PDB file of C-alpha atoms in Angstrom:
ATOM      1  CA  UNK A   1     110.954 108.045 122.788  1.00  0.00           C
ATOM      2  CA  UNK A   2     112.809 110.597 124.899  1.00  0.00           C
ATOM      3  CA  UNK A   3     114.678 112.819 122.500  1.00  0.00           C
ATOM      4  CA  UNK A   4     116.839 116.194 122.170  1.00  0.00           C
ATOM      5  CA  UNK A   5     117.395 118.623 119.426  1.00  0.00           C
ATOM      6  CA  UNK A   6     120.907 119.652 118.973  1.00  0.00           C
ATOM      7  CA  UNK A   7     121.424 122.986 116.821  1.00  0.00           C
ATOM      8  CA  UNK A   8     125.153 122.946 116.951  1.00  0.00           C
ATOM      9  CA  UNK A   9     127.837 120.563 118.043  1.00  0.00           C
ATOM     10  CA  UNK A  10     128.337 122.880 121.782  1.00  0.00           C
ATOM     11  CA  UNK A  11     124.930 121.215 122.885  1.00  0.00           C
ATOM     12  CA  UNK A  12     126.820 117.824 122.208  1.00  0.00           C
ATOM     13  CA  UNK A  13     128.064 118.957 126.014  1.00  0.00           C
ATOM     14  CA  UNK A  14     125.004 118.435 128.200  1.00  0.00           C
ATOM     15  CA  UNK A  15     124.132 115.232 126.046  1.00  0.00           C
ATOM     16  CA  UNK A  16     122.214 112.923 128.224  1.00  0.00           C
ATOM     17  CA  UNK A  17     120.433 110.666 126.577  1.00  0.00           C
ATOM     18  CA  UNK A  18     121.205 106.680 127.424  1.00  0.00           C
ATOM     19  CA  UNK A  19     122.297 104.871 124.526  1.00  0.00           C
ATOM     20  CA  UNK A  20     121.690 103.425 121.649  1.00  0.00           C
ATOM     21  CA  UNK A  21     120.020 106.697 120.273  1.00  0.00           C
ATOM     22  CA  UNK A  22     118.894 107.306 116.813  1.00  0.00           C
ATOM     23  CA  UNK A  23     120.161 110.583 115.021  1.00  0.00           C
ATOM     24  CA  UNK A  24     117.612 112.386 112.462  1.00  0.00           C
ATOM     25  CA  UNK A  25     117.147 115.548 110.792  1.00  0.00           C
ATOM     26  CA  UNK A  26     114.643 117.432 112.493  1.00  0.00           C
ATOM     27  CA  UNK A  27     112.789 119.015 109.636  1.00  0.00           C
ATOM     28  CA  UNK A  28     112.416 115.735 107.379  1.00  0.00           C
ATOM     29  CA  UNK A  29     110.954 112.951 105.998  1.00  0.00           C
ATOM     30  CA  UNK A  30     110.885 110.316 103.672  1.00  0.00           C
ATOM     31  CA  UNK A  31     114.171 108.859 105.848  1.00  0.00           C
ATOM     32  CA  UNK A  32     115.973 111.540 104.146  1.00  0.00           C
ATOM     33  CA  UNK A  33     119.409 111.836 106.361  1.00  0.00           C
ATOM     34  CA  UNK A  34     118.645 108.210 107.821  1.00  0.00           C
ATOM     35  CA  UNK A  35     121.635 106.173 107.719  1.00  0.00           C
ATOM     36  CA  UNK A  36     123.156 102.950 108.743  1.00  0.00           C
ATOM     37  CA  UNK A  37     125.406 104.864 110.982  1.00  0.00           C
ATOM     38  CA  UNK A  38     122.467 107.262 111.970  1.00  0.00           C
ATOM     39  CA  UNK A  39     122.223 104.458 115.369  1.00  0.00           C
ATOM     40  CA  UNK A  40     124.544 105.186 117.495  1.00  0.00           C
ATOM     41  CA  UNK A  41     125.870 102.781 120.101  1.00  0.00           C
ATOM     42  CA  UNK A  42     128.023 105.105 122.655  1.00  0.00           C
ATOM     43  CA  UNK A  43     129.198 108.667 122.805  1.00  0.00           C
ATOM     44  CA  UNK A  44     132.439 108.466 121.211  1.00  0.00           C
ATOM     45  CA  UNK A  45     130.511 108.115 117.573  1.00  0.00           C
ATOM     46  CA  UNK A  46     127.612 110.664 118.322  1.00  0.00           C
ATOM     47  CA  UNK A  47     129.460 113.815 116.634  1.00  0.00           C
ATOM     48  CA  UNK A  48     129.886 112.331 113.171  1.00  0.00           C
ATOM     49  CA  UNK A  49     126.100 111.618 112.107  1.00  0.00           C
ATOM     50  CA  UNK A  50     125.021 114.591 114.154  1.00  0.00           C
ATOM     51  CA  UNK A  51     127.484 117.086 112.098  1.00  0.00           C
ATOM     52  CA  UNK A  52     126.364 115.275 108.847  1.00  0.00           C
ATOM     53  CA  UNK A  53     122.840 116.549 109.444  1.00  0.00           C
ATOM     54  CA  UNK A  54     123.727 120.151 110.443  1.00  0.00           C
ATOM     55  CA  UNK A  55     126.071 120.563 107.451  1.00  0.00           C
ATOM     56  CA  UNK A  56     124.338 118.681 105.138  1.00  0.00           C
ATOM     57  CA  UNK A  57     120.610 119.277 105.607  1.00  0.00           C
ATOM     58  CA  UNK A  58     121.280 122.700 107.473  1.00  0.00           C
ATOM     59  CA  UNK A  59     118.621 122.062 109.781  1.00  0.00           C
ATOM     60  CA  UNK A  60     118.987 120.490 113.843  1.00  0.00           C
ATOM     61  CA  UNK A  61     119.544 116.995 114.503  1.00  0.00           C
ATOM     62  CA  UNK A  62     116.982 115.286 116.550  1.00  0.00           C
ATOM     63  CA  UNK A  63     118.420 112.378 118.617  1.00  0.00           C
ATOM     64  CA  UNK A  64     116.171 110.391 120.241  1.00  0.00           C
ATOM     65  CA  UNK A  65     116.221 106.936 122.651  1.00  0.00           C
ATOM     66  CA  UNK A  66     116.483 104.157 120.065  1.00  0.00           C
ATOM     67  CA  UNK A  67     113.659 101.750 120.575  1.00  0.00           C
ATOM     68  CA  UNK A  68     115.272  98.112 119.308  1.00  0.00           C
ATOM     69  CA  UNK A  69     112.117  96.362 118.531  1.00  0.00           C
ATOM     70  CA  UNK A  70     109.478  95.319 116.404  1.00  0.00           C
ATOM     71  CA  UNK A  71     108.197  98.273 113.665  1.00  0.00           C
ATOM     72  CA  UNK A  72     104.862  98.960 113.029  1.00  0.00           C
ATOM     73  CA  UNK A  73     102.426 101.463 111.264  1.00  0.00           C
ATOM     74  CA  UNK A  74      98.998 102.394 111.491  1.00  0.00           C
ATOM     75  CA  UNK A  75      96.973 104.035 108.716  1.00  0.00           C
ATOM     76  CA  UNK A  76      93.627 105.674 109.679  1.00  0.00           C
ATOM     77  CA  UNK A  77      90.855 107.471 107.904  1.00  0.00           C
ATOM     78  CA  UNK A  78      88.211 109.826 108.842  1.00  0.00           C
ATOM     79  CA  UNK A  79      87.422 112.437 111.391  1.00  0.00           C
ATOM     80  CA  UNK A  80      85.958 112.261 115.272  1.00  0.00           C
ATOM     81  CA  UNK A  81      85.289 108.482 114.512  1.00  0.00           C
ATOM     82  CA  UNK A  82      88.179 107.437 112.658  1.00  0.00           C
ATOM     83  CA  UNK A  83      88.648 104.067 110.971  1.00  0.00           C
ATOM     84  CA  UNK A  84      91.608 102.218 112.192  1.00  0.00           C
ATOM     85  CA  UNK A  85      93.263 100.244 109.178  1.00  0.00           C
ATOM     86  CA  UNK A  86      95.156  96.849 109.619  1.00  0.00           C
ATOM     87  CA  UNK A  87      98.304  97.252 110.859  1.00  0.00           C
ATOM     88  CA  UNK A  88     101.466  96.446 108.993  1.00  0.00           C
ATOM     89  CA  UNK A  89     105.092  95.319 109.984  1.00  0.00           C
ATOM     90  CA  UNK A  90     108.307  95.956 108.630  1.00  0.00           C
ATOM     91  CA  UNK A  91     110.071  92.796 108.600  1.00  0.00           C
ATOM     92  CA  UNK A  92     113.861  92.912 109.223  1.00  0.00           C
ATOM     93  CA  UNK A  93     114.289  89.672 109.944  1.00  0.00           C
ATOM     94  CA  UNK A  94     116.364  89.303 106.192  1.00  0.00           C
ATOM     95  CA  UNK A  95     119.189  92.785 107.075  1.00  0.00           C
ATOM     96  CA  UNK A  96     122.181  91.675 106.934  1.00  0.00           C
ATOM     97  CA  UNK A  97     123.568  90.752 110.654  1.00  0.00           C
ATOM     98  CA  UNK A  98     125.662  94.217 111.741  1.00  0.00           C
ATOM     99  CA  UNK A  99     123.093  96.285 110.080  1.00  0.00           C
ATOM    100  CA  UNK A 100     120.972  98.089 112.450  1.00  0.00           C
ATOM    101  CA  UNK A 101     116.715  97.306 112.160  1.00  0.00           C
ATOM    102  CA  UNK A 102     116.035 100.828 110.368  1.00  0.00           C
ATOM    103  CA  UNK A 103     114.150 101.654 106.704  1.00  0.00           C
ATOM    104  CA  UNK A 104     117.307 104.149 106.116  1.00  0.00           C
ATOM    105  CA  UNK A 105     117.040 105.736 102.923  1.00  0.00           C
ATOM    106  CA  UNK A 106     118.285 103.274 100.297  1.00  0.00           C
ATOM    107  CA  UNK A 107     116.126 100.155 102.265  1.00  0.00           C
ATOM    108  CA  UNK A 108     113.439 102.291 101.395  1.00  0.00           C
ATOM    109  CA  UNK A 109     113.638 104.104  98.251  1.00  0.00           C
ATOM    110  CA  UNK A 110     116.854 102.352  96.058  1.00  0.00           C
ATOM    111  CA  UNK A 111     114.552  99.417  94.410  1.00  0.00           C
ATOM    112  CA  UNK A 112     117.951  98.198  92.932  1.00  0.00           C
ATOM    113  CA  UNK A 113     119.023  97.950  96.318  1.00  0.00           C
ATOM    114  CA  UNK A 114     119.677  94.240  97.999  1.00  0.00           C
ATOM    115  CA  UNK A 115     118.509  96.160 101.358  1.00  0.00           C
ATOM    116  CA  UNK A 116     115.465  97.443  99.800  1.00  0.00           C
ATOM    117  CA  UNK A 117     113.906  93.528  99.243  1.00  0.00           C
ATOM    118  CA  UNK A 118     115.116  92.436 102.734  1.00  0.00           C
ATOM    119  CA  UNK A 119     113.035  94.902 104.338  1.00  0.00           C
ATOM    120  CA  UNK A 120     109.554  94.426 102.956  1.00  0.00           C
ATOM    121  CA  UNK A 121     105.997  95.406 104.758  1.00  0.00           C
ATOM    122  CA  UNK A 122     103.726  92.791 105.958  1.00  0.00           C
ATOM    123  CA  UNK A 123      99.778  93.737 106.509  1.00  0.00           C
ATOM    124  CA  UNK A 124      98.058  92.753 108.050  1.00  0.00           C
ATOM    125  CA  UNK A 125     100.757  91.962 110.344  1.00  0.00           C
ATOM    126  CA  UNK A 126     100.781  88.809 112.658  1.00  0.00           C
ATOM    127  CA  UNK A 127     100.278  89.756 116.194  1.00  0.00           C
ATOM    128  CA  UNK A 128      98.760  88.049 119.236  1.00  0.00           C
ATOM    129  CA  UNK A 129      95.105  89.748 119.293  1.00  0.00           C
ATOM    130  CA  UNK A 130      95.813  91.883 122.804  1.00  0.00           C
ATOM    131  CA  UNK A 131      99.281  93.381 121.613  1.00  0.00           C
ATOM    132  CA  UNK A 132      97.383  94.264 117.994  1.00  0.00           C
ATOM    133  CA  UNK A 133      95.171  96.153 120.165  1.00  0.00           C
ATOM    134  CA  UNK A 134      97.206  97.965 122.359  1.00  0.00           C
ATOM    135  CA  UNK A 135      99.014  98.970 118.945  1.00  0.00           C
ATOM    136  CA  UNK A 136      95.738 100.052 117.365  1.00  0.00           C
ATOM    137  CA  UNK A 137      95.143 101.993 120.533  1.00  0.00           C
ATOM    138  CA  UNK A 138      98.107 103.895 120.850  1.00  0.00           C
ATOM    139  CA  UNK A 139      97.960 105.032 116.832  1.00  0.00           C
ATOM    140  CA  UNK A 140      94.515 106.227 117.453  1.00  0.00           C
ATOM    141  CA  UNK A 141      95.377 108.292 120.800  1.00  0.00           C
ATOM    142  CA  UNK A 142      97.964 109.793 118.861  1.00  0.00           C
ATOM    143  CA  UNK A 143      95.705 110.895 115.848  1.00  0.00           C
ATOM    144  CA  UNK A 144      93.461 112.433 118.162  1.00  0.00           C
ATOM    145  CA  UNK A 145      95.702 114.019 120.195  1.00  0.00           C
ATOM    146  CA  UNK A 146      97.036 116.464 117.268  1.00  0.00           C
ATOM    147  CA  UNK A 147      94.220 116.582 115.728  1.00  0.00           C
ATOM    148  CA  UNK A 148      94.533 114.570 112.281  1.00  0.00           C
ATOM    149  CA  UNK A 149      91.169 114.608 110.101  1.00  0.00           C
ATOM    150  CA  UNK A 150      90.659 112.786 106.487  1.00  0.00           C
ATOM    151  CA  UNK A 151      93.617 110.341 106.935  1.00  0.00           C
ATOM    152  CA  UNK A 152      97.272 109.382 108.268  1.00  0.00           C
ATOM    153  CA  UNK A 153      99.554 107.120 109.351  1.00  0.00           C
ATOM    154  CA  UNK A 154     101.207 106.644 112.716  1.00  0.00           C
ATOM    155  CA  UNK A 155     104.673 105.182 112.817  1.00  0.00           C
ATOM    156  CA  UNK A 156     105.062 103.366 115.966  1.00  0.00           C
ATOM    157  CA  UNK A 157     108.012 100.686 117.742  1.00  0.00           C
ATOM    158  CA  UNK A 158     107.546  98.371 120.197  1.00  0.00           C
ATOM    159  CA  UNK A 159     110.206  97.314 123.141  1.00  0.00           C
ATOM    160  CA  UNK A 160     111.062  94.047 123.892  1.00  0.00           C
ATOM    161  CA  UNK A 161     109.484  95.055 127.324  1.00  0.00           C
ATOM    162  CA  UNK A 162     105.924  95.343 124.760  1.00  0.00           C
ATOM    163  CA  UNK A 163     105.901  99.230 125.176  1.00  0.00           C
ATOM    164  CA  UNK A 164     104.479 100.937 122.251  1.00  0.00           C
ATOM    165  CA  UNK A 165     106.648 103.851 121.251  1.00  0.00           C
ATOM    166  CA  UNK A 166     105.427 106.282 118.734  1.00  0.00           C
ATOM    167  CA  UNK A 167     108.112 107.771 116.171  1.00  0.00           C
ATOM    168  CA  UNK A 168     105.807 109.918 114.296  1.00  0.00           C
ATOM    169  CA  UNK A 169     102.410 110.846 113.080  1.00  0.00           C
ATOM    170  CA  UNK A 170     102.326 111.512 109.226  1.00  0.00           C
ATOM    171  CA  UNK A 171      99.668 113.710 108.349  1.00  0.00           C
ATOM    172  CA  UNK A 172     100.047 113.613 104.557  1.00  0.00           C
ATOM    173  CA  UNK A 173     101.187 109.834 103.757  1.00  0.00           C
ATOM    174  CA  UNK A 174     101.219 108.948 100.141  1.00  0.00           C
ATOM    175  CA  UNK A 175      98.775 108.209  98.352  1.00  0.00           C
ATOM    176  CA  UNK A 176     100.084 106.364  95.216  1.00  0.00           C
ATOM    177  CA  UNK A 177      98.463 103.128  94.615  1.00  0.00           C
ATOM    178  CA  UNK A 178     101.457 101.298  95.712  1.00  0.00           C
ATOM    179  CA  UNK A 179     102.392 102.910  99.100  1.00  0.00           C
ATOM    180  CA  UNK A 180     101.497 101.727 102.453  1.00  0.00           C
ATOM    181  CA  UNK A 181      98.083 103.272 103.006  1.00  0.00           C
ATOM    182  CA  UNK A 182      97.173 101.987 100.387  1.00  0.00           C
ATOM    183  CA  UNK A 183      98.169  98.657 101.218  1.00  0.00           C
ATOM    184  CA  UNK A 184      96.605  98.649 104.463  1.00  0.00           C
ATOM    185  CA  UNK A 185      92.977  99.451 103.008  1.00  0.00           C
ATOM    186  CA  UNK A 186      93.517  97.044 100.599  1.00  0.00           C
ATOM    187  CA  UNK A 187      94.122  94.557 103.614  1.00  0.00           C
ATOM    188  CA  UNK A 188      90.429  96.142 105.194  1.00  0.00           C
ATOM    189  CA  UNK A 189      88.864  95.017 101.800  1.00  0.00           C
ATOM    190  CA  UNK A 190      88.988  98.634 100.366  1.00  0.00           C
ATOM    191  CA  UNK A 191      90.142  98.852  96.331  1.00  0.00           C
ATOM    192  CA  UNK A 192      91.880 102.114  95.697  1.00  0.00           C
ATOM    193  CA  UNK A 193      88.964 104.053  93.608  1.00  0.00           C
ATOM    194  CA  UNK A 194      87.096 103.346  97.068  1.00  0.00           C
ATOM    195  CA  UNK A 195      89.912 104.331  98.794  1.00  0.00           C
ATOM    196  CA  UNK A 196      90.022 107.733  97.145  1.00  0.00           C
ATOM    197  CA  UNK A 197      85.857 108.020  97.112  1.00  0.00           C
ATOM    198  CA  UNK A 198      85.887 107.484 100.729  1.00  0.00           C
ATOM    199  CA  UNK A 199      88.828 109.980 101.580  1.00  0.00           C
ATOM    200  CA  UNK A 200      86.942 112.603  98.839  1.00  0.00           C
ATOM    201  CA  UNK A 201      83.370 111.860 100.438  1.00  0.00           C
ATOM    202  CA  UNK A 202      84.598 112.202 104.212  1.00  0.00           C
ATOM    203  CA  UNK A 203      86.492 116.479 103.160  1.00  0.00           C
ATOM    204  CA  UNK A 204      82.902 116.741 101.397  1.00  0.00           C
ATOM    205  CA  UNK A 205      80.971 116.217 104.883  1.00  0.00           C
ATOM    206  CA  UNK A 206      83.851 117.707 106.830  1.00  0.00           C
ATOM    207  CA  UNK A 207      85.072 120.118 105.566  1.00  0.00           C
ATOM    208  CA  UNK A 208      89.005 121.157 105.590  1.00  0.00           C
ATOM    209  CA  UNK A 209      89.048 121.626 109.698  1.00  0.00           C
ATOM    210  CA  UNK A 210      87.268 118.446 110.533  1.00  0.00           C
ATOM    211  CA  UNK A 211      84.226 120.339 111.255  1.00  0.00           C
ATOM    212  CA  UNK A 212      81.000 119.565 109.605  1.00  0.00           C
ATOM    213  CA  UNK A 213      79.556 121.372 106.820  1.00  0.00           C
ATOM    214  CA  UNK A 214      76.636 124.027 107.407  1.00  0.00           C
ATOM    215  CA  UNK A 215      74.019 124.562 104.451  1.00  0.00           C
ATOM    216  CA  UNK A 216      75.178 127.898 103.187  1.00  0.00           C
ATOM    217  CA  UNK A 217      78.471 127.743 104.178  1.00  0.00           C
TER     218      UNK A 217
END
């Protein structure tokens, strides 16, 4: 989505991004600084989230177009011919009405959290067989385009208008045997020790660029 960094609240001034927008810390991850109130609906409530990330994660905001659709993500493996995993959903059909459709922090990390339950992944998720593709697509043009070898996972929202967005590429996903990648290869018929194997096997014949090994080398 279209997007801005703001390093201080003066570039609040030439602010022209249409609204809703979505306000992020530039520099993090794990939804760390994601917030109900990081969706912002008009102008007038832009400064408070956006000063919250400066002060409290001393680091630029990043405010981007917020895309009010469905959620996906795409986990792939492997180098110039990468496998494309199922996809998954996040399902927010069960937020409470008011909240905004977002895995803020404590939907995704506070287990003891009502939010955290009403915002579970499904994978593979149900899609009509052309939109699944167009989704698969789009994660794998974006894995190629920076370069990703071995594995990673592209975070991706689609528009009511069926536009895939993507949010982000995630180069180092986790790995734990309860995490999403691992999820989605278990939904391509993939146990985690083969999981693992096949990641381990692929940096064997790869090497750490992507670029085959050379006896001798």
């Amino acid at each position: 989505p279209k997007g801005v960094v703001i390093k201080s609240l003066a570039d609040l001034k030439g602010f022209d991004l249409d609204f809703p927008v979505i306000v992020k810390p530039a520099s993090e991850n794990a939804s760390l600084g994601i917030t109900p109130r990081s969706v912002v609906r008009d102008r007038n409530d832009l400064e408070e989230p956006v000063r919250m990330v400066l002060e409290q994660y001393h680091q630029p905001a990043l405010v981007e177009r917020f895309i009010d659709g469905r959620e996906f993500n795409v986990a792939l493996m492997g180098g110039t011919e990468p496998v494309v995993l199922p996809v998954a959903e996040i399902d927010y059909s069960g937020l409470p009405k008011g909240l905004p459709r977002i895995l803020f922090y404590e939907a995704k990390w506070m287990e003891d959290s009502p939010v955290y339950h009403q915002t579970p992944a499904r994978c593979p998720a149900v899609l009509k067989p052309q939109i699944e593709e167009r989704i698969r697509l789009v994660a794998r043009r974006a894995y190629d385009a920076l370069g990703c070898t071995g594995y990673a996972r592209v975070d991706l929202r689609m528009s009511t208008t069926g536009r895939v967005h993507v949010l982000e590429v995630n180069c180092n996903p986790s790995l734990s045997p309860t995490a999403g990648f691992a999820r989605s290869a278990l939904a391509a018929g993939l146990e985690y020790d083969q999981l693992i194997e096949r990641i381990l096997l692929d940096a064997f014949t790869t090497g750490h660029a992507g670029v085959p090994n050379r006896p001798g080398k």
